[in-house]
PDB file of C-alpha atoms in Angstrom:
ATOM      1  CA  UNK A   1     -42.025 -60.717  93.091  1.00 52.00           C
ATOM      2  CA  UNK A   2     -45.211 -61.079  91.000  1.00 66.00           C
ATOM      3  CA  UNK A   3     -44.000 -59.033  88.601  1.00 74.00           C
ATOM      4  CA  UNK A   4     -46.454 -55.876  86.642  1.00 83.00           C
ATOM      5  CA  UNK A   5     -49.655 -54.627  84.835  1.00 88.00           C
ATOM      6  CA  UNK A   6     -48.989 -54.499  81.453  1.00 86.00           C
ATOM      7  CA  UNK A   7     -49.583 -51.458  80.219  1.00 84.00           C
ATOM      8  CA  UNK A   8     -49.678 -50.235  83.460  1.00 83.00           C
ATOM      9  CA  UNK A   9     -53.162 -50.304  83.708  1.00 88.00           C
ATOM     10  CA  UNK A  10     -54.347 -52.047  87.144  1.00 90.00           C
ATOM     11  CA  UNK A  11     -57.733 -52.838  89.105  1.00 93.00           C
ATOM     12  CA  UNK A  12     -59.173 -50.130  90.859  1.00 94.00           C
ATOM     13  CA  UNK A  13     -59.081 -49.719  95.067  1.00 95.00           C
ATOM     14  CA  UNK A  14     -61.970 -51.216  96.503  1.00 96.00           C
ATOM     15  CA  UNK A  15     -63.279 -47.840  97.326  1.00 96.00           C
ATOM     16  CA  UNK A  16     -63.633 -46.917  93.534  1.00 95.00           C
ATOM     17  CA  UNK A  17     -67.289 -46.408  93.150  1.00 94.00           C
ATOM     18  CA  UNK A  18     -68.536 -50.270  91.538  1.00 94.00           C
ATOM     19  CA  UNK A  19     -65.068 -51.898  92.169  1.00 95.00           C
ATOM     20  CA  UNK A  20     -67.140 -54.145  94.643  1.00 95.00           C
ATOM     21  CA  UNK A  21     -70.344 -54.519  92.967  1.00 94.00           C
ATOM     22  CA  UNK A  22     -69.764 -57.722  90.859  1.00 95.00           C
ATOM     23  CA  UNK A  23     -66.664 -60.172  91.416  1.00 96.00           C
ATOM     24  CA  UNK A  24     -63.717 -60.279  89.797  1.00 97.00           C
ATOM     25  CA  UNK A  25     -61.814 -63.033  87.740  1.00 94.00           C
ATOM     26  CA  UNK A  26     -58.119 -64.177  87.351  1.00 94.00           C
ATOM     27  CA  UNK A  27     -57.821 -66.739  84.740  1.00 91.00           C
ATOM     28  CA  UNK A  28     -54.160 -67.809  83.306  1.00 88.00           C
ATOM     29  CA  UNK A  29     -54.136 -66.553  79.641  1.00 82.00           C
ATOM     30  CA  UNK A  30     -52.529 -69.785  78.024  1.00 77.00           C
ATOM     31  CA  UNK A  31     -55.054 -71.828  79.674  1.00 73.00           C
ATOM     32  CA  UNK A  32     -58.342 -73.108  78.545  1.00 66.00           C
ATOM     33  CA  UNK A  33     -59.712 -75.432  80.659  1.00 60.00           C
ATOM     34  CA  UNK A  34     -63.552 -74.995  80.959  1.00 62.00           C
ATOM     35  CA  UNK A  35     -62.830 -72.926  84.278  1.00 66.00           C
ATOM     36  CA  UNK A  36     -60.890 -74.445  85.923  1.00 73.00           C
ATOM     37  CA  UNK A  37     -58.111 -72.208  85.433  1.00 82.00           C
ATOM     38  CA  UNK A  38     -60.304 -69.364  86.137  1.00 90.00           C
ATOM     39  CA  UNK A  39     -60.234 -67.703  90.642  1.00 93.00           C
ATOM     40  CA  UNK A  40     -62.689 -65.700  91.879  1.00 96.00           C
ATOM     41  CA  UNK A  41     -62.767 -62.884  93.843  1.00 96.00           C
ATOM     42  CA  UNK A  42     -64.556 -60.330  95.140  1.00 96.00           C
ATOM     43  CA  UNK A  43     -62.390 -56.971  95.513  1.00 96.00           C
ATOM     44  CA  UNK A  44     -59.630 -55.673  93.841  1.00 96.00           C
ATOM     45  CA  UNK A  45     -57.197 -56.258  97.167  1.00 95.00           C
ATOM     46  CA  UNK A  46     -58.008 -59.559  96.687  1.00 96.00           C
ATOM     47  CA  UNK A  47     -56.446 -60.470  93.020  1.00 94.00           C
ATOM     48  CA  UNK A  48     -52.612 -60.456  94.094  1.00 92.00           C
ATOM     49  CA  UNK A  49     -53.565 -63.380  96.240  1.00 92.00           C
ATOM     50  CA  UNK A  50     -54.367 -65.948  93.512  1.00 92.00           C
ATOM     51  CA  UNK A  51     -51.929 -65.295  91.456  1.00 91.00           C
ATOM     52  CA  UNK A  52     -48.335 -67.194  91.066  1.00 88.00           C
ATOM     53  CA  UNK A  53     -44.842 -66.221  90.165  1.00 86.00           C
ATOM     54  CA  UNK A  54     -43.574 -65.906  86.806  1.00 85.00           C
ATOM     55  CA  UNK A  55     -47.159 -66.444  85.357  1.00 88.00           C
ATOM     56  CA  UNK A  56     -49.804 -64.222  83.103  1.00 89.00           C
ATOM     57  CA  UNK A  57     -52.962 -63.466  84.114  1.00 91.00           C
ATOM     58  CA  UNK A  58     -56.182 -61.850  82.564  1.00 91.00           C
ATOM     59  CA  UNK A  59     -58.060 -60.084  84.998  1.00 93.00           C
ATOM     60  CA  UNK A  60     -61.583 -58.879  84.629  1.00 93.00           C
ATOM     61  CA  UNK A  61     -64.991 -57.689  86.381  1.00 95.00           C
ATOM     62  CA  UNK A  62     -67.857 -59.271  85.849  1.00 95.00           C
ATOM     63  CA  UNK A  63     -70.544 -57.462  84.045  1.00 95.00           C
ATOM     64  CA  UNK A  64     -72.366 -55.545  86.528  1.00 92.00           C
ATOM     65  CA  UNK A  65     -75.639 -55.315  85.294  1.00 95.00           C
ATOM     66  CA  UNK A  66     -75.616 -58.656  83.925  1.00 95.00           C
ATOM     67  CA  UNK A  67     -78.624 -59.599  81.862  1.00 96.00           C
ATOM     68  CA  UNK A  68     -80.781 -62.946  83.610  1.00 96.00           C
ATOM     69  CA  UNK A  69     -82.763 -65.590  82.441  1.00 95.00           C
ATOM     70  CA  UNK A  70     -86.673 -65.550  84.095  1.00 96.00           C
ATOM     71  CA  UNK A  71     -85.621 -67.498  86.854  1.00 95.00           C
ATOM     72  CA  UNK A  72     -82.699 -64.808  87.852  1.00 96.00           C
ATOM     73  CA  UNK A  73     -79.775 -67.244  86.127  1.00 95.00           C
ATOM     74  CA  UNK A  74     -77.164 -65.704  84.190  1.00 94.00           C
ATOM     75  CA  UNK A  75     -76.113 -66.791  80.568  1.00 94.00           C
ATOM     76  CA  UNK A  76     -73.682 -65.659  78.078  1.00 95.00           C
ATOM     77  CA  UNK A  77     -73.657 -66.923  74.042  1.00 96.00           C
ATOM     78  CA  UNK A  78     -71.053 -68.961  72.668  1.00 95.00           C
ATOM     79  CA  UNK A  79     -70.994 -66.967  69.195  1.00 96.00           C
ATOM     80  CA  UNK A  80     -69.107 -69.137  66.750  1.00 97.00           C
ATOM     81  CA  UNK A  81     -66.958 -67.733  64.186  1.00 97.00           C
ATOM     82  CA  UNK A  82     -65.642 -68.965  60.653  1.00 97.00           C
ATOM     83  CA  UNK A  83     -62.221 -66.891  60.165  1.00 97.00           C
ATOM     84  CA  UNK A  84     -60.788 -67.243  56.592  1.00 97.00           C
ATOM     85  CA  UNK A  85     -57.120 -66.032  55.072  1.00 96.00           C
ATOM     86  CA  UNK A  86     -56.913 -66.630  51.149  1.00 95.00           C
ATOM     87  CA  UNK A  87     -53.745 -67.400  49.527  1.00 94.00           C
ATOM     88  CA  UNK A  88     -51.994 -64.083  49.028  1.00 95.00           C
ATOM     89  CA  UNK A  89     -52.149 -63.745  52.985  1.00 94.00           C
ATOM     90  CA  UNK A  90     -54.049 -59.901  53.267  1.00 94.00           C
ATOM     91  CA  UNK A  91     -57.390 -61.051  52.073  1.00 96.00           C
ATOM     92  CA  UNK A  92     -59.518 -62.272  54.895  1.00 97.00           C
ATOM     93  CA  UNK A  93     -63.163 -63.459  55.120  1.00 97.00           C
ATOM     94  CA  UNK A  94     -65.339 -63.510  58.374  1.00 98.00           C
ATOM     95  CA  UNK A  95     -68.694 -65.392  59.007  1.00 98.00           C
ATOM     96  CA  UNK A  96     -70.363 -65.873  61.891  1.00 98.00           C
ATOM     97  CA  UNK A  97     -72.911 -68.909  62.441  1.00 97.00           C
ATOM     98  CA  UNK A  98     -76.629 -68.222  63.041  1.00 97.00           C
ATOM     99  CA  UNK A  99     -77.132 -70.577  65.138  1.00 96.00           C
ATOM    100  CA  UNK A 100     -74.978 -69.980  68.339  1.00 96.00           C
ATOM    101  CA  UNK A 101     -75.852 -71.794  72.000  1.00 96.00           C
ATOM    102  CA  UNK A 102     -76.927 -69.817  75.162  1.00 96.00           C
ATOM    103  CA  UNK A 103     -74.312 -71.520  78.248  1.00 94.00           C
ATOM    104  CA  UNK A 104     -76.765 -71.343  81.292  1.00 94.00           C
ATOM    105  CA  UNK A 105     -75.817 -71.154  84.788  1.00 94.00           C
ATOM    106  CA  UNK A 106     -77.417 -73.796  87.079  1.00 93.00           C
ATOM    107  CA  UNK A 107     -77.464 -71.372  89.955  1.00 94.00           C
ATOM    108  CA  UNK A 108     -80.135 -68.273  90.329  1.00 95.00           C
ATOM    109  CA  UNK A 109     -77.041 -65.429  89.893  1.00 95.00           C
ATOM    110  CA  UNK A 110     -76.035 -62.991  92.795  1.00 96.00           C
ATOM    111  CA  UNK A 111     -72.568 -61.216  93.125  1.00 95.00           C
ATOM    112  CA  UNK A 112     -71.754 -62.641  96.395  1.00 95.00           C
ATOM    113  CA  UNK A 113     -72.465 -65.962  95.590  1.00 96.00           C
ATOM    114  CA  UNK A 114     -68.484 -66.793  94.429  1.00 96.00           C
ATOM    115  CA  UNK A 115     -69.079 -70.509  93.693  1.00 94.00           C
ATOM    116  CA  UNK A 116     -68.049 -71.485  90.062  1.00 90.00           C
ATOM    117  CA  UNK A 117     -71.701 -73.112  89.548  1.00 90.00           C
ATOM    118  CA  UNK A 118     -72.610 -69.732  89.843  1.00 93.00           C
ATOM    119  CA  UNK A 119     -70.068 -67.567  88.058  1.00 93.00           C
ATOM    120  CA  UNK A 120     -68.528 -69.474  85.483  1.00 88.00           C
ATOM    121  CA  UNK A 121     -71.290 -70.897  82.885  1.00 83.00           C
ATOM    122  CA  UNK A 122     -69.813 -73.545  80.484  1.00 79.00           C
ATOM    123  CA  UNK A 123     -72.035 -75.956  79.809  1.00 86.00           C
ATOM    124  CA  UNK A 124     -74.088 -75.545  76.537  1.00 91.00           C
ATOM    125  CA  UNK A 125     -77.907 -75.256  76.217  1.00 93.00           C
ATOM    126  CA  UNK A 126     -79.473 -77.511  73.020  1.00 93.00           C
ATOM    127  CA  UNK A 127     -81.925 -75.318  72.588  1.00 95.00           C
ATOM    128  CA  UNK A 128     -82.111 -72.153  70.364  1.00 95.00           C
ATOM    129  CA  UNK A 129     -81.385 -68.926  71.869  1.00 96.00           C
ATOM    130  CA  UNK A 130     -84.948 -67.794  70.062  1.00 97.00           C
ATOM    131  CA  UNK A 131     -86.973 -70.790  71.574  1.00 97.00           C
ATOM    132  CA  UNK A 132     -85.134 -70.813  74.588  1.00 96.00           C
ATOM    133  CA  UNK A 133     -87.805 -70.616  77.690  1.00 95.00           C
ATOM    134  CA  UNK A 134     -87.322 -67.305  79.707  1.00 95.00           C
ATOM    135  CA  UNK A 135     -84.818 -65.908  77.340  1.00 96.00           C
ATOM    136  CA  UNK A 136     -85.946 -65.850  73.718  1.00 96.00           C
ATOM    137  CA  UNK A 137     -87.852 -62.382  74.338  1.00 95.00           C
ATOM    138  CA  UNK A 138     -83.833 -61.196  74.349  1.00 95.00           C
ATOM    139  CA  UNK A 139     -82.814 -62.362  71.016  1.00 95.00           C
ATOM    140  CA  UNK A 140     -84.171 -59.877  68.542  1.00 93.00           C
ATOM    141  CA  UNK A 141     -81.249 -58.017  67.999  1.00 93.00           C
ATOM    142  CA  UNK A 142     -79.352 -59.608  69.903  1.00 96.00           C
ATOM    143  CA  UNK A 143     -77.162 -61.705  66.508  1.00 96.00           C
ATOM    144  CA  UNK A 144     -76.717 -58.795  64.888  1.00 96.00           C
ATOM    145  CA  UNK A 145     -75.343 -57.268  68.096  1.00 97.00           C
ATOM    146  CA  UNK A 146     -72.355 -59.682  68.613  1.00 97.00           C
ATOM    147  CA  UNK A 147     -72.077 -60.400  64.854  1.00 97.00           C
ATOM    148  CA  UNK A 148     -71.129 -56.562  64.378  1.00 97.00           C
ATOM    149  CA  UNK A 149     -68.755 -56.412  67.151  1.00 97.00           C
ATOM    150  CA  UNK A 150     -67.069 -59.859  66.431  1.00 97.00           C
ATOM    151  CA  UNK A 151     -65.920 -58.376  62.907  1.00 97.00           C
ATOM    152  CA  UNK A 152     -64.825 -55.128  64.416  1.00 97.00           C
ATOM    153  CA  UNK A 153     -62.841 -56.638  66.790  1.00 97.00           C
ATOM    154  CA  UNK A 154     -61.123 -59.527  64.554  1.00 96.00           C
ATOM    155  CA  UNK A 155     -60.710 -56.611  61.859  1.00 95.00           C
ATOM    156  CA  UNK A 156     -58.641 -54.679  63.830  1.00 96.00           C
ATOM    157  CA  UNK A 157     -56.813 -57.437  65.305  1.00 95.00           C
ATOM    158  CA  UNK A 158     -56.015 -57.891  61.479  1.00 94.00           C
ATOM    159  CA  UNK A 159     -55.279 -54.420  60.293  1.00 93.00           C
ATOM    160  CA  UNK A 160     -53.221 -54.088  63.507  1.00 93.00           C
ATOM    161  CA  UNK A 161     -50.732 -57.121  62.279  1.00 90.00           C
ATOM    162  CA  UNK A 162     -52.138 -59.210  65.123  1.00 91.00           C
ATOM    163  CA  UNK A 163     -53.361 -61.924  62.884  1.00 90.00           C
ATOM    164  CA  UNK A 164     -51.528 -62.800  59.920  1.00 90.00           C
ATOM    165  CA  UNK A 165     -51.808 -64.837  56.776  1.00 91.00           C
ATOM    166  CA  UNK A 166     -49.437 -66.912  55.307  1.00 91.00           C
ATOM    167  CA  UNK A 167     -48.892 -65.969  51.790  1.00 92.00           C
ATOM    168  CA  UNK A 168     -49.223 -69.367  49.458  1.00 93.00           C
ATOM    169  CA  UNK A 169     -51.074 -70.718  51.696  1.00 91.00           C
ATOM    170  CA  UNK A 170     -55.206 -70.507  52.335  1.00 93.00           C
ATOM    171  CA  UNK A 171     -56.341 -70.735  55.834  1.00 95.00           C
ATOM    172  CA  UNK A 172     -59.286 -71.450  57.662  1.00 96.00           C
ATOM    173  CA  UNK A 173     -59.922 -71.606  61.836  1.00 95.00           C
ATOM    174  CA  UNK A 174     -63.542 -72.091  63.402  1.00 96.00           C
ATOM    175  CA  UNK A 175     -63.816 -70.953  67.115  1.00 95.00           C
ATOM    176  CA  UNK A 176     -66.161 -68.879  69.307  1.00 95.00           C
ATOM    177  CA  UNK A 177     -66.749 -65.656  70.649  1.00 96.00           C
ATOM    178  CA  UNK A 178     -68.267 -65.466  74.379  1.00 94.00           C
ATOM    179  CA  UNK A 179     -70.846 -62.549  74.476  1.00 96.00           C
ATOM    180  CA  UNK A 180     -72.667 -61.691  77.448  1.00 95.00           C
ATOM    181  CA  UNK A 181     -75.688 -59.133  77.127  1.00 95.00           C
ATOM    182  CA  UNK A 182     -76.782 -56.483  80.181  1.00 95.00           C
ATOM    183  CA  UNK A 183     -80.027 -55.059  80.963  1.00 95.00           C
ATOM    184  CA  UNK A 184     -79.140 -51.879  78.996  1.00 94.00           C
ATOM    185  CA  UNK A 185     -78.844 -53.818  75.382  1.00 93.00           C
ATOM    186  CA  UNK A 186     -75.193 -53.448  75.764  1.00 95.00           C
ATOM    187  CA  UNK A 187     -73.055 -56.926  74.737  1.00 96.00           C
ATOM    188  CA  UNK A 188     -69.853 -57.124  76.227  1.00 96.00           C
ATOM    189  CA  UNK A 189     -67.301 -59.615  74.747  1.00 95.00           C
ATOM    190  CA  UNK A 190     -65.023 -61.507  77.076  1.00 88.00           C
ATOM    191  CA  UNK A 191     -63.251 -63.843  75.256  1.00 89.00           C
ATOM    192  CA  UNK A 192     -62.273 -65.783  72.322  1.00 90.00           C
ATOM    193  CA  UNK A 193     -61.800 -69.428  72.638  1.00 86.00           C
ATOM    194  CA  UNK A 194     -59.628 -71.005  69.729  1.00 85.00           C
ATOM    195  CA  UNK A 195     -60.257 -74.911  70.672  1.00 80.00           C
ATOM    196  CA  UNK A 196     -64.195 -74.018  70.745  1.00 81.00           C
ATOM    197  CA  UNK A 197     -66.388 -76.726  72.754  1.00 74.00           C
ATOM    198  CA  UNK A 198     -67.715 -79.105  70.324  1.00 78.00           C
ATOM    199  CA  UNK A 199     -68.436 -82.602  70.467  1.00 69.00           C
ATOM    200  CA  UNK A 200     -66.102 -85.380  69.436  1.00 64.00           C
ATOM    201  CA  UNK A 201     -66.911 -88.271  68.370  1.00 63.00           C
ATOM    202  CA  UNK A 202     -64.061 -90.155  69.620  1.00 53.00           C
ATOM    203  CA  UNK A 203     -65.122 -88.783  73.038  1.00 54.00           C
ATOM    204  CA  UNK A 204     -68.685 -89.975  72.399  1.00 58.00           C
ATOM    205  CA  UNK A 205     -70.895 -93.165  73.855  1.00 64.00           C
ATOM    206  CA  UNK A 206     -73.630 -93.622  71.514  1.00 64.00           C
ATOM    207  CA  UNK A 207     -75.678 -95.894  73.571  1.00 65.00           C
ATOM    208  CA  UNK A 208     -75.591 -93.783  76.312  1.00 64.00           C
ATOM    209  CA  UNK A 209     -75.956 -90.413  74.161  1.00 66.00           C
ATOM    210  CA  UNK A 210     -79.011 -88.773  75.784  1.00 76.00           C
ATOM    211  CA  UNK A 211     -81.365 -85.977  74.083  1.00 82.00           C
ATOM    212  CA  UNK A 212     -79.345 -83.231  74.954  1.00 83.00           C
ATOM    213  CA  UNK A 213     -76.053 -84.574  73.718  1.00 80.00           C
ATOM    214  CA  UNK A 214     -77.901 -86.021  70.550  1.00 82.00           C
ATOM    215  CA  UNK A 215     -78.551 -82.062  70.112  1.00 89.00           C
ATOM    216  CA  UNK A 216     -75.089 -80.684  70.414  1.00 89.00           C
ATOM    217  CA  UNK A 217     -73.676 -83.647  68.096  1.00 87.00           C
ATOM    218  CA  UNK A 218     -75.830 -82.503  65.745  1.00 88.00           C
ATOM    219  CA  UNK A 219     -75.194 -79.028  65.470  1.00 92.00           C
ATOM    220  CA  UNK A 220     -71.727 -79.373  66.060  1.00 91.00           C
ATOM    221  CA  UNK A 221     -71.524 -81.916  62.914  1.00 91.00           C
ATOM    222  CA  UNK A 222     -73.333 -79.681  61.074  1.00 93.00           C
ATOM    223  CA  UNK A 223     -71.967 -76.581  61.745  1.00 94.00           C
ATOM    224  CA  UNK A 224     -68.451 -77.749  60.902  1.00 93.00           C
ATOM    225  CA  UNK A 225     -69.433 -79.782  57.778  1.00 93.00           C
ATOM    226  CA  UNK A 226     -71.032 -76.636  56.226  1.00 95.00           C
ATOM    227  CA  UNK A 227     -67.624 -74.784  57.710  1.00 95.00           C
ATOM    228  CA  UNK A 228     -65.532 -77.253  55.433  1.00 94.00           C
ATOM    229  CA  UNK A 229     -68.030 -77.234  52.539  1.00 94.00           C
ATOM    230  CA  UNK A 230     -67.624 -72.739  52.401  1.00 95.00           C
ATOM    231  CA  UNK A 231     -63.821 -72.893  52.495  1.00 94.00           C
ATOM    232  CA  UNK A 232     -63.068 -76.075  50.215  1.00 92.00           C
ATOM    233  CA  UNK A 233     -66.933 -76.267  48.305  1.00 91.00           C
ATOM    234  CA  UNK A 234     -67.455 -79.849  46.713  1.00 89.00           C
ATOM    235  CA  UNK A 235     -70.040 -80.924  44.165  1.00 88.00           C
ATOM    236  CA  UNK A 236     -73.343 -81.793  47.086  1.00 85.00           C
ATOM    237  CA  UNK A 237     -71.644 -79.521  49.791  1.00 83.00           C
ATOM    238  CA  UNK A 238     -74.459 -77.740  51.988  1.00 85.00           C
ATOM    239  CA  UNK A 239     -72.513 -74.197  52.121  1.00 84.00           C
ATOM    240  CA  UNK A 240     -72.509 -71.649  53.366  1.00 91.00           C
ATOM    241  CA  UNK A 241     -75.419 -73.476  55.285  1.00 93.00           C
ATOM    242  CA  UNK A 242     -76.254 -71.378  58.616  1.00 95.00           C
ATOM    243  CA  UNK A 243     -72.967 -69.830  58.095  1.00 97.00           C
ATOM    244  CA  UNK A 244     -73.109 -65.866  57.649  1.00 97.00           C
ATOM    245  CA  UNK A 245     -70.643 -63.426  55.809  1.00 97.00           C
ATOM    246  CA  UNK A 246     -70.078 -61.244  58.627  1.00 97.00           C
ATOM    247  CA  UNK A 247     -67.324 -58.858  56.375  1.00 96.00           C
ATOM    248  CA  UNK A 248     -64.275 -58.973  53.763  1.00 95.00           C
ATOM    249  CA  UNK A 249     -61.576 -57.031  54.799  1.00 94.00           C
ATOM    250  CA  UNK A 250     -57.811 -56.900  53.393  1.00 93.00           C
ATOM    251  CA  UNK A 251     -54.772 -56.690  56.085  1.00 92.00           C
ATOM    252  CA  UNK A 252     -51.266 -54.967  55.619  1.00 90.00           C
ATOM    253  CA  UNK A 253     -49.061 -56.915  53.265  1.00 83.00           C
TER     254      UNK A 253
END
């Protein structure tokens, strides 16, 4: 037995009028392993068959109408997020960074193309969404966009008792928001990842960094140093930095 929708919400039949128009995705919700825990189908009938007893699954569509790069490649935004709880555990503070990374397929997208290459972007791009080479004609808008719906999702998430503070106690988390824009102007948000990719230093070779890892070092480094310097300022701190106050907001007590 592989056990029920929750909610009891479940995929439409394949005859459902655009259940077959982009593939689908069954990813283990405690996992996060830069896909590798995510399937790929691509019809409905075909979920049941890559999942596993006793297990939880997220299942989702793929945007249908996703929106490409020039070349016809598909990209989402890795949107990354500065979550703050002050001491008396209801007062919360949300700022989003301005600088967030475009993750670039290296396949020209098409819906029946299931291979992961294809479908399941995770490697970052080191150059600026706005200077970025067949996509920067998207961005104007496009911040303000996810910025707005990241704080009306992690407000209600808050107001809803879904995140809580611990009273006594300030509290900080960085991670990102993955936001994927169509060809209507319509972002759709797909998930949150709470270990966000960075780079580590204890994971890095510095002789053999190359240009585009020098990149991502750097932003990374500075990103979370001006993180650091907004929730615990110190006399030569750079805050807030890039980092943007997205919303203050005050949860049930």
């Amino acid at each position: 037995h592989l056990g029920n929708w929750v909610g009891g919400i479940e995929p439409p039949s394949d005859e459902q009028n655009g259940a077959t128009e982009a593939p689908w995705f069954v990813k283990e919700a405690d996992k996060n392993l830069g896909g590798d825990a995510i399937d790929i189908c691509s019809k409905p009938s075909e979920i049941m068959n890559l999942v596993k007893p006793n297990r939880r699954y997220v299942v989702q569509q793929h945007v249908r109408d996703p929106l490409l790069t020039d070349d016809g490649k598909k990209t989402h935004l890795k949107f990354y997020v500065l979550l703050v709880c002050d001491q008396d555990g209801v007062s919360w503070t949300l700022y989003t960074y301005k600088s967030p990374l475009l993750s670039i397929s290296p396949n020209p997208w098409s819906p029946n193309d299931l291979s992961k290459d294809t479908q399941i972007t995770i490697h970052r791009h080191p150059v600026p969404p706005w200077e970025t080479e067949g996509w920067k004609q998207h961005w104007p808008g496009t911040y303000e966009k996810c910025k707005q719906g990241t704080l009306d999702v992690i407000q209600s998430a808050v107001s809803e008792g879904r995140l809580k503070g611990r009273p006594g106690k300030k509290q900080f988390e960085v991670f990102s928001a993955d936001w994927m824009p169509d060809t209507n102007g319509k972002m759709w948000l797909f998930e949150f990842n709470m270990s966000p990719a960075v780079c580590q230093e204890e994971f890095d070779n510095v002789a053999g960094r190359d240009a585009r890892r020098h990149t991502l070092m750097t932003h990374d480094e500075t990103m979370l140093r001006d993180a650091l310097s907004t929730v615990l300022p110190w006399e030569g701190g750079t805050a807030p930095g890039l980092w943007d106050m997205a919303g203050e907001f005050t949860g049930p007590k």
